[in-house]
Tab-separated table of C-alpha atoms in Angstrom:
chain	number	residue	atom	x	y	z
G	27	MET	CA	-0.031	-0.066	0.005
G	28	LYS	CA	2.768	2.411	0.854
G	29	GLN	CA	4.346	1.675	-2.379
G	30	PHE	CA	1.244	2.543	-4.403
G	31	ILE	CA	0.455	5.635	-2.440
G	32	LEU	CA	3.925	6.748	-3.434
G	33	PHE	CA	2.967	6.327	-7.033
G	34	ILE	CA	-0.405	7.960	-6.801
G	35	ILE	CA	1.198	10.951	-5.205
G	36	GLY	CA	3.849	11.043	-7.931
G	37	VAL	CA	1.247	10.825	-10.647
G	38	ALA	CA	-1.057	13.402	-9.365
G	39	PHE	CA	1.741	15.914	-9.711
G	40	ILE	CA	1.416	15.273	-13.511
G	41	GLY	CA	-2.107	16.685	-13.511
G	42	MET	CA	-0.983	19.682	-11.698
G	43	CYS	CA	1.658	20.434	-14.177
G	44	GLY	CA	-0.624	19.681	-17.218
G	45	CYS	CA	-0.209	17.038	-19.812
G	46	ARG	CA	0.958	18.599	-23.112
G	47	ASP	CA	1.545	16.472	-26.064
G	48	ILE	CA	3.818	17.067	-28.956
G	49	PRO	CA	3.488	15.565	-32.520
G	50	LEU	CA	5.251	12.274	-32.955
G	51	SER	CA	7.972	11.744	-35.421
G	52	SER	CA	7.310	11.227	-39.215
G	53	GLY	CA	8.577	7.818	-38.430
G	54	THR	CA	5.413	6.632	-36.775
G	55	GLY	CA	3.361	3.719	-37.983
G	56	VAL	CA	0.502	4.572	-40.411
G	57	GLY	CA	-1.841	2.345	-42.417
G	58	GLU	CA	-0.129	-0.918	-42.981
G	59	HIS	CA	3.201	-0.109	-41.218
G	60	TRP	CA	4.686	-0.563	-37.862
G	61	TYR	CA	8.021	0.838	-38.548
G	62	LEU	CA	10.061	0.242	-35.425
G	63	PHE	CA	9.820	-0.946	-31.867
G	64	ARG	CA	6.599	0.350	-30.173
G	65	SER	CA	5.563	2.008	-33.530
G	66	ASP	CA	6.368	5.600	-32.583
G	67	ALA	CA	9.709	7.315	-32.213
G	68	ALA	CA	8.778	8.282	-28.693
G	69	PHE	CA	8.224	4.835	-27.621
G	70	SER	CA	4.877	5.803	-25.981
G	71	GLY	CA	3.311	2.513	-27.006
G	72	TYR	CA	0.052	4.386	-28.047
G	73	THR	CA	-1.596	3.932	-31.387
G	74	LYS	CA	-4.997	5.123	-32.911
G	75	LYS	CA	-5.089	1.902	-34.847
G	76	GLN	CA	-8.103	-0.334	-33.786
G	77	LEU	CA	-7.921	-3.896	-32.729
G	78	PRO	CA	-10.537	-6.467	-34.060
G	79	ASP	CA	-13.797	-6.411	-32.198
G	80	GLN	CA	-13.784	-10.153	-32.097
G	81	PRO	CA	-10.125	-11.284	-32.762
G	82	ALA	CA	-9.497	-14.713	-34.312
G	83	LEU	CA	-6.419	-16.312	-35.377
G	84	LYS	CA	-6.016	-16.056	-39.005
G	85	TRP	CA	-2.830	-17.955	-39.456
G	86	SER	CA	0.485	-18.717	-37.900
G	87	TYR	CA	3.947	-19.200	-39.455
G	88	MET	CA	6.525	-21.282	-37.571
G	89	SER	CA	10.289	-20.758	-38.143
G	90	ASP	CA	11.346	-23.023	-35.289
G	91	ARG	CA	14.216	-20.512	-34.707
G	92	LEU	CA	15.171	-18.870	-31.331
G	93	THR	CA	13.811	-15.323	-31.516
G	94	LEU	CA	14.328	-12.369	-29.108
G	95	SER	CA	13.456	-9.584	-31.440
G	96	SER	CA	9.942	-7.966	-31.881
G	97	PRO	CA	8.392	-7.752	-35.418
G	98	VAL	CA	8.099	-4.783	-37.525
G	99	ILE	CA	5.724	-4.206	-40.498
G	100	PHE	CA	6.251	-2.576	-43.927
G	101	ASN	CA	3.479	-2.685	-46.750
G	102	ALA	CA	1.661	-5.317	-44.571
G	103	VAL	CA	4.715	-7.554	-44.610
G	104	VAL	CA	5.987	-8.687	-41.259
G	105	TYR	CA	9.786	-8.666	-40.623
G	106	TRP	CA	11.901	-10.038	-37.828
G	107	PRO	CA	15.335	-11.565	-37.447
G	108	ASP	CA	15.802	-14.690	-35.552
G	109	GLN	CA	18.905	-15.023	-33.232
G	110	SER	CA	21.025	-16.673	-35.787
G	111	GLY	CA	20.667	-13.590	-38.031
G	112	VAL	CA	18.159	-14.993	-40.684
G	113	ILE	CA	15.522	-12.234	-41.372
G	114	ARG	CA	12.099	-13.288	-42.665
G	115	GLY	CA	9.250	-11.450	-44.159
G	116	ILE	CA	5.772	-12.870	-43.977
G	117	ASP	CA	3.123	-11.562	-46.221
G	118	PRO	CA	-0.495	-10.999	-45.323
G	119	ASP	CA	-1.497	-14.544	-46.255
G	120	GLY	CA	1.121	-15.952	-43.808
G	121	LYS	CA	3.495	-16.982	-46.574
G	122	LEU	CA	7.333	-16.431	-46.621
G	123	SER	CA	8.037	-13.657	-49.093
G	124	PHE	CA	11.406	-12.441	-47.929
G	125	GLU	CA	14.619	-14.270	-46.442
G	126	TYR	CA	18.052	-13.082	-46.035
G	127	ASP	CA	20.842	-14.562	-43.799
G	128	LEU	CA	23.136	-12.128	-42.080
G	129	ALA	CA	25.065	-15.122	-40.603
G	130	THR	CA	25.655	-13.459	-37.175
G	131	THR	CA	23.610	-13.263	-34.026
G	132	VAL	CA	20.799	-10.692	-33.828
G	133	GLU	CA	18.789	-10.037	-30.849
G	134	SER	CA	17.475	-6.505	-31.031
G	135	THR	CA	14.245	-5.308	-32.969
G	136	PRO	CA	14.936	-3.733	-36.333
G	137	MET	CA	13.545	-0.458	-37.862
G	138	ILE	CA	12.164	-0.277	-41.390
G	139	TYR	CA	11.966	2.875	-43.257
G	140	ASP	CA	11.537	3.487	-47.035
G	141	SER	CA	11.920	-0.367	-47.649
G	142	ILE	CA	15.265	-0.454	-45.819
G	143	LEU	CA	15.747	-2.553	-42.668
G	144	TYR	CA	18.141	-1.265	-40.221
G	145	VAL	CA	19.499	-3.964	-38.134
G	146	GLY	CA	21.701	-3.826	-34.840
G	147	ARG	CA	23.934	-6.924	-34.608
G	148	LYS	CA	25.771	-8.671	-31.776
G	149	ASP	CA	28.987	-8.476	-33.674
G	150	GLY	CA	28.827	-4.501	-33.521
G	151	LEU	CA	27.736	-3.845	-37.004
G	152	ILE	CA	24.733	-1.826	-38.120
G	153	THR	CA	23.325	-3.205	-41.326
G	154	ALA	CA	21.094	-1.380	-43.830
G	155	LEU	CA	19.341	-4.121	-45.870
G	156	SER	CA	17.188	-3.398	-48.835
G	157	VAL	CA	14.149	-5.712	-48.699
G	158	ASN	CA	13.172	-4.843	-52.425
G	159	GLN	CA	16.667	-5.667	-53.708
G	160	LYS	CA	17.494	-8.272	-51.073
G	161	LYS	CA	21.045	-6.870	-50.596
G	162	ILE	CA	23.097	-5.027	-48.064
G	163	VAL	CA	23.220	-1.257	-48.839
G	164	TRP	CA	25.754	-0.461	-46.100
G	165	ASN	CA	27.343	-1.578	-42.943
G	166	PHE	CA	28.504	0.734	-40.035
G	167	ARG	CA	30.922	-0.754	-37.544
G	168	THR	CA	30.846	-0.029	-33.763
G	169	PHE	CA	33.272	-1.414	-31.142
G	170	GLY	CA	30.819	-3.320	-28.938
G	171	GLN	CA	27.721	-5.558	-29.275
G	172	ILE	CA	24.295	-3.980	-30.130
G	173	GLN	CA	21.191	-4.758	-28.108
G	174	ALA	CA	19.297	-1.550	-28.645
G	175	SER	CA	16.938	-1.050	-31.387
G	176	PRO	CA	17.423	1.878	-33.900
G	177	ASN	CA	15.395	5.009	-34.220
G	178	LEU	CA	15.049	7.702	-36.767
G	179	VAL	CA	15.920	11.394	-36.422
G	180	GLU	CA	15.648	14.145	-39.032
G	181	TRP	CA	18.180	16.975	-38.949
G	182	GLU	CA	18.687	19.628	-41.526
G	183	GLY	CA	17.126	17.474	-44.305
G	184	GLN	CA	19.158	14.413	-43.295
G	185	LYS	CA	17.390	11.212	-41.991
G	186	LEU	CA	19.604	9.743	-39.336
G	187	VAL	CA	19.671	6.295	-37.683
G	188	VAL	CA	20.131	6.791	-33.912
G	189	ILE	CA	21.492	3.769	-32.084
G	190	GLY	CA	23.520	2.897	-29.087
G	191	SER	CA	26.230	0.287	-28.591
G	192	TYR	CA	28.040	-1.533	-25.822
G	193	ASP	CA	30.986	0.654	-26.682
G	194	HIS	CA	29.436	3.288	-24.716
G	195	THR	CA	28.651	5.365	-27.836
G	196	LEU	CA	25.205	6.658	-29.190
G	197	TYR	CA	25.705	7.052	-33.059
G	198	PHE	CA	23.839	9.237	-35.476
G	199	ILE	CA	24.357	7.678	-38.920
G	200	ASP	CA	23.099	8.909	-42.376
G	201	THR	CA	20.445	6.531	-43.657
G	202	GLN	CA	21.652	7.124	-47.269
G	203	THR	CA	25.213	6.866	-47.018
G	204	GLY	CA	25.926	4.872	-43.841
G	205	ARG	CA	28.310	7.599	-42.594
G	206	GLU	CA	28.493	8.932	-39.100
G	207	VAL	CA	27.156	12.366	-38.689
G	208	ASN	CA	27.236	12.798	-34.934
G	209	ARG	CA	28.022	10.695	-31.844
G	210	PHE	CA	27.650	10.977	-28.139
G	211	GLU	CA	30.313	9.218	-25.990
G	212	GLY	CA	29.035	8.080	-22.674
G	213	GLU	CA	30.213	6.337	-19.465
G	214	SER	CA	28.808	2.875	-19.787
G	215	PHE	CA	27.149	0.540	-22.215
G	216	ILE	CA	23.799	1.226	-24.003
G	217	GLN	CA	21.423	-1.500	-23.798
G	218	GLY	CA	17.974	0.141	-24.491
G	219	ALA	CA	16.696	2.172	-27.455
G	220	ALA	CA	16.853	5.960	-27.610
G	221	ALA	CA	13.423	7.754	-27.573
G	222	LEU	CA	12.917	10.907	-29.617
G	223	TRP	CA	11.655	14.061	-28.057
G	224	ASN	CA	11.656	17.127	-30.257
G	225	GLU	CA	15.237	17.505	-31.318
G	226	TYR	CA	16.467	15.455	-28.378
G	227	VAL	CA	16.984	11.708	-27.820
G	228	LEU	CA	16.552	10.180	-24.452
G	229	PHE	CA	18.146	6.811	-23.171
G	230	GLY	CA	19.469	5.001	-20.369
G	231	ASP	CA	22.733	3.341	-19.955
G	232	GLY	CA	24.696	0.841	-17.751
G	233	SER	CA	25.982	3.732	-15.479
G	234	SER	CA	22.352	4.233	-14.326
G	235	ARG	CA	21.954	7.477	-15.983
G	236	LEU	CA	19.215	8.851	-18.085
G	237	GLN	CA	20.864	10.946	-20.819
G	238	ILE	CA	19.329	13.790	-22.823
G	239	VAL	CA	21.285	14.385	-26.041
G	240	ASP	CA	20.802	17.089	-28.584
G	241	SER	CA	20.589	15.254	-31.976
G	242	ARG	CA	21.912	18.353	-33.839
G	243	THR	CA	25.264	18.384	-31.854
G	244	GLY	CA	25.698	15.045	-30.199
G	245	GLN	CA	26.219	16.835	-26.948
G	246	ALA	CA	24.473	16.031	-23.580
G	247	GLU	CA	21.964	18.571	-22.479
G	248	ASP	CA	21.084	16.993	-19.111
G	249	SER	CA	21.293	13.793	-17.179
G	250	PHE	CA	19.857	12.079	-14.180
G	251	LEU	CA	21.275	9.200	-11.993
G	252	LEU	CA	18.964	6.451	-11.151
G	253	GLU	CA	19.558	3.736	-8.501
G	254	SER	CA	20.502	0.945	-10.993
G	255	ALA	CA	21.398	0.141	-14.545
G	256	ILE	CA	18.753	0.908	-17.122
G	257	PRO	CA	18.064	-2.090	-19.417
G	258	ALA	CA	15.006	-0.712	-21.585
G	259	ALA	CA	13.860	2.247	-23.426
G	260	PRO	CA	12.087	5.239	-21.961
G	261	ALA	CA	8.453	6.029	-22.848
G	262	VAL	CA	7.790	9.590	-23.800
G	263	ARG	CA	4.565	11.607	-24.139
G	264	GLY	CA	4.444	15.433	-24.437
G	265	HIS	CA	6.873	16.854	-22.035
G	266	TYR	CA	7.056	13.772	-19.823
G	267	CYS	CA	9.416	10.697	-19.777
G	268	TYR	CA	8.736	7.500	-17.877
G	269	LEU	CA	11.572	5.074	-17.160
G	270	GLY	CA	12.299	2.074	-15.158
G	271	ASP	CA	15.586	0.775	-13.691
G	272	ASN	CA	16.932	-2.715	-13.243
G	273	LEU	CA	15.760	-2.835	-9.611
G	274	GLY	CA	12.175	-2.281	-10.421
G	275	ASN	CA	11.843	1.498	-9.613
G	276	LEU	CA	9.822	3.534	-11.941
G	277	TYR	CA	10.498	7.347	-12.535
G	278	LYS	CA	8.877	10.367	-14.144
G	279	PHE	CA	10.714	13.337	-15.569
G	280	HIS	CA	9.173	16.605	-16.543
G	281	MET	CA	11.357	18.214	-19.167
G	282	GLU	CA	11.598	21.700	-20.893
G	283	LYS	CA	14.038	22.699	-23.564
G	284	GLY	CA	16.273	19.817	-23.140
G	285	LYS	CA	16.388	19.905	-19.376
G	286	ILE	CA	14.843	18.057	-16.629
G	287	ILE	CA	12.943	20.577	-14.517
G	288	ARG	CA	11.247	18.126	-12.109
G	289	HIS	CA	11.530	14.435	-11.371
G	290	MET	CA	10.111	11.865	-8.952
G	291	LYS	CA	10.402	8.169	-8.188
G	292	ILE	CA	6.740	7.175	-8.695
G	293	LEU	CA	7.192	3.562	-8.015
G	294	GLN	CA	9.411	2.136	-5.319
G	295	ALA	CA	10.785	-1.310	-5.902
G	296	SER	CA	9.120	-3.707	-3.470
G	297	ASP	CA	11.749	-6.563	-4.000
G	298	LYS	CA	15.281	-5.762	-4.798
G	299	ARG	CA	15.552	-9.076	-6.715
G	300	ASN	CA	13.012	-7.813	-9.361
G	301	THR	CA	14.132	-6.455	-12.510
G	302	PHE	CA	12.317	-3.801	-14.458
G	303	ILE	CA	12.759	-4.715	-18.217
G	304	SER	CA	9.208	-3.825	-19.870
G	305	VAL	CA	8.599	-0.272	-21.207
G	306	PRO	CA	5.592	1.569	-19.680
G	307	VAL	CA	2.789	2.645	-22.250
G	308	VAL	CA	1.387	6.223	-22.105
G	309	SER	CA	-1.548	7.847	-23.868
G	310	SER	CA	-2.928	11.286	-23.372
G	311	GLU	CA	-5.101	9.968	-20.455
G	312	LEU	CA	-3.394	6.792	-19.033
G	313	LEU	CA	-0.054	5.467	-17.836
G	314	ILE	CA	-0.217	1.779	-17.916
G	315	PHE	CA	2.825	-0.260	-16.422
G	316	TYR	CA	3.935	-3.502	-14.708
G	317	SER	CA	4.581	-2.810	-11.049
G	318	ASP	CA	5.994	-6.475	-10.601
G	319	SER	CA	5.872	-9.690	-12.555
G	320	GLU	CA	2.259	-10.246	-11.854
G	321	HIS	CA	0.164	-7.020	-12.002
G	322	LEU	CA	-0.654	-4.525	-14.621
G	323	TYR	CA	-1.664	-1.179	-13.233
G	324	ALA	CA	-3.449	1.826	-14.963
G	325	VAL	CA	-3.219	5.320	-13.535
G	326	SER	CA	-4.968	8.553	-14.787
G	327	ARG	CA	-2.475	11.189	-15.859
G	328	LYS	CA	-5.021	13.859	-15.214
G	329	ASP	CA	-5.563	13.362	-11.330
G	330	GLY	CA	-3.460	10.330	-10.281
G	331	SER	CA	-6.545	8.036	-9.603
G	332	ASN	CA	-6.141	4.284	-10.172
G	333	PRO	CA	-9.031	3.144	-12.274
G	334	TRP	CA	-7.900	-0.460	-12.291
G	335	LYS	CA	-5.201	-3.176	-11.343
G	336	TYR	CA	-5.103	-6.537	-13.306
G	337	LYS	CA	-3.495	-9.672	-12.268
G	338	VAL	CA	-1.944	-11.051	-15.394
G	339	LYS	CA	-2.214	-14.760	-16.563
G	340	GLY	CA	1.222	-15.839	-16.067
G	341	LYS	CA	4.530	-13.804	-15.579
G	342	ALA	CA	5.092	-10.376	-16.991
G	343	ALA	CA	8.500	-9.797	-18.447
G	344	GLU	CA	10.030	-8.163	-21.548
G	345	SER	CA	7.118	-7.710	-23.701
G	346	ALA	CA	5.694	-4.152	-23.505
G	347	PRO	CA	1.989	-3.492	-23.502
G	348	VAL	CA	0.338	-1.382	-26.336
G	349	ILE	CA	-2.587	0.930	-26.093
G	350	CYS	CA	-4.661	0.760	-29.296
G	351	GLY	CA	-7.490	3.344	-29.106
G	352	ASP	CA	-9.465	2.305	-25.959
G	353	LYS	CA	-8.012	-1.097	-25.670
G	354	VAL	CA	-4.784	-2.509	-24.055
G	355	LEU	CA	-2.850	-5.345	-25.763
G	356	PHE	CA	-0.158	-7.257	-23.788
G	357	CYS	CA	1.590	-10.625	-23.602
G	358	THR	CA	3.053	-12.657	-20.628
G	359	ARG	CA	6.175	-14.640	-20.685
G	360	ASN	CA	3.985	-17.739	-20.464
G	361	GLY	CA	2.402	-17.134	-23.715
G	362	VAL	CA	-1.019	-15.583	-22.860
G	363	VAL	CA	-2.110	-12.782	-25.077
G	364	THR	CA	-4.855	-10.450	-23.486
G	365	ILE	CA	-6.873	-7.441	-24.580
G	366	LEU	CA	-8.322	-5.156	-21.791
G	367	ASP	CA	-10.655	-2.282	-21.780
G	368	ALA	CA	-8.096	0.618	-21.159
G	369	HIS	CA	-10.607	2.578	-18.997
G	370	LYS	CA	-11.956	-0.333	-16.931
G	371	GLY	CA	-9.398	-2.986	-17.005
G	372	LYS	CA	-12.141	-5.635	-18.043
G	373	VAL	CA	-10.957	-8.531	-20.023
G	374	LEU	CA	-12.221	-8.453	-23.593
G	375	TRP	CA	-10.353	-11.284	-24.979
G	376	GLU	CA	-7.453	-13.706	-24.234
G	377	TYR	CA	-5.537	-16.384	-26.145
G	378	ASP	CA	-3.043	-18.878	-25.079
G	379	THR	CA	-0.154	-19.393	-27.689
G	380	GLY	CA	1.483	-22.157	-25.630
G	381	GLU	CA	4.890	-20.740	-26.416
G	382	GLU	CA	7.075	-18.252	-24.349
G	383	ILE	CA	6.642	-14.598	-25.477
G	384	GLN	CA	9.265	-11.848	-24.875
G	385	ALA	CA	8.527	-9.805	-28.109
G	386	SER	CA	6.182	-6.843	-28.050
G	387	PRO	CA	3.003	-6.798	-30.316
G	388	ALA	CA	2.939	-5.223	-33.623
G	389	VAL	CA	-0.338	-3.663	-34.825
G	390	ILE	CA	-1.873	-2.533	-38.097
G	391	GLU	CA	-5.494	-1.532	-38.683
G	392	GLY	CA	-7.719	-4.498	-37.879
G	393	HIS	CA	-4.929	-6.976	-37.272
G	394	PHE	CA	-2.233	-7.588	-34.774
G	395	TYR	CA	0.956	-9.894	-34.734
G	396	ILE	CA	2.464	-11.705	-31.922
G	397	LEU	CA	6.039	-13.331	-32.039
G	398	THR	CA	7.223	-16.152	-29.767
G	399	THR	CA	10.700	-16.928	-28.656
G	400	GLN	CA	10.360	-20.256	-30.624
G	401	GLY	CA	9.964	-18.206	-33.752
G	402	THR	CA	6.272	-18.543	-34.319
G	403	LEU	CA	4.387	-15.541	-35.784
G	404	PHE	CA	0.636	-15.340	-34.988
G	405	CYS	CA	-1.790	-13.208	-37.076
G	406	PHE	CA	-5.055	-12.156	-35.583
G	407	GLY	CA	-7.837	-10.452	-37.278
G	408	GLU	CA	-11.553	-10.034	-37.219
G	409	GLU	CA	-13.448	-13.294	-36.762
G	410	ASN	CA	-15.354	-14.114	-40.033
């Protein structure tokens, strides 16, 4: 109870400060696309796309290859790399339409933009792969493994891939040429993806710091020291950032002009053995998050009230929830996929895949896709 009261006090101060949203990046998913991890460049996890009213399994594709990536979608084709580096594309009928073997370990979620897949690899390379021509456009070498997912930044007409490496560096790479435009050299490895906020990118690192870096200069504008390493990406909405550390603490930051002007720990870790890996999801009205491995919470961003708390079927882990209009879609490690009413927490639908899930869902209008660690892709659409 003490833990939750601390949270309510923290979120109530959001309402007092006001909730102002900013337009999301042009890299956000529209129509038949889900370009990158969490769909939008701010990693809010919110989309206006509607889920089916009566979801039914349309088809499944089994690769039988260990997979830690989440899927991305371009022109209704679903792409993902398995751990051995084979990238597959599955068409709307569930048929294999693309395959390319990078012949190296890949664990991070790629980004696809203008028919080019950008893939971070365990060997330290960032690869731009044309899905139309089925060939590598360029490779960029870092000096550490890459676990983070790429994001997209536009600066002075250039579109830049922004991605962190275990070599302590955040890179800004020209999408056309594969040449480095800027870099930020930090103090520790970067495991989570960098979220876009106006002209700034926000990310956590192994030294337990949230960093705010100006994408135009590669220089740090501000930073904040958390209690533990930061394994996942932040979620940003308007001028607010939500970020968890490896112990299970959840923080909220109010930002203006590249600076943190207020901060608060809004969730105190109840068990120091817990780890906080999943990214919170935030809409204009709600913040939804895992408080532990068993419960999903919703909190009003306006007044800090708690409309519902849901005990998940199984164990929550790396898979991050998604808010689709007025519904919440999420998965447990045990393989259960659930849709809740976002405002009431009422179960609307659930499905047991029977396989472990670590990937986050991908959504297009009227369909959603779930990828398991065994490499099975499930496509759900409207029941006929």
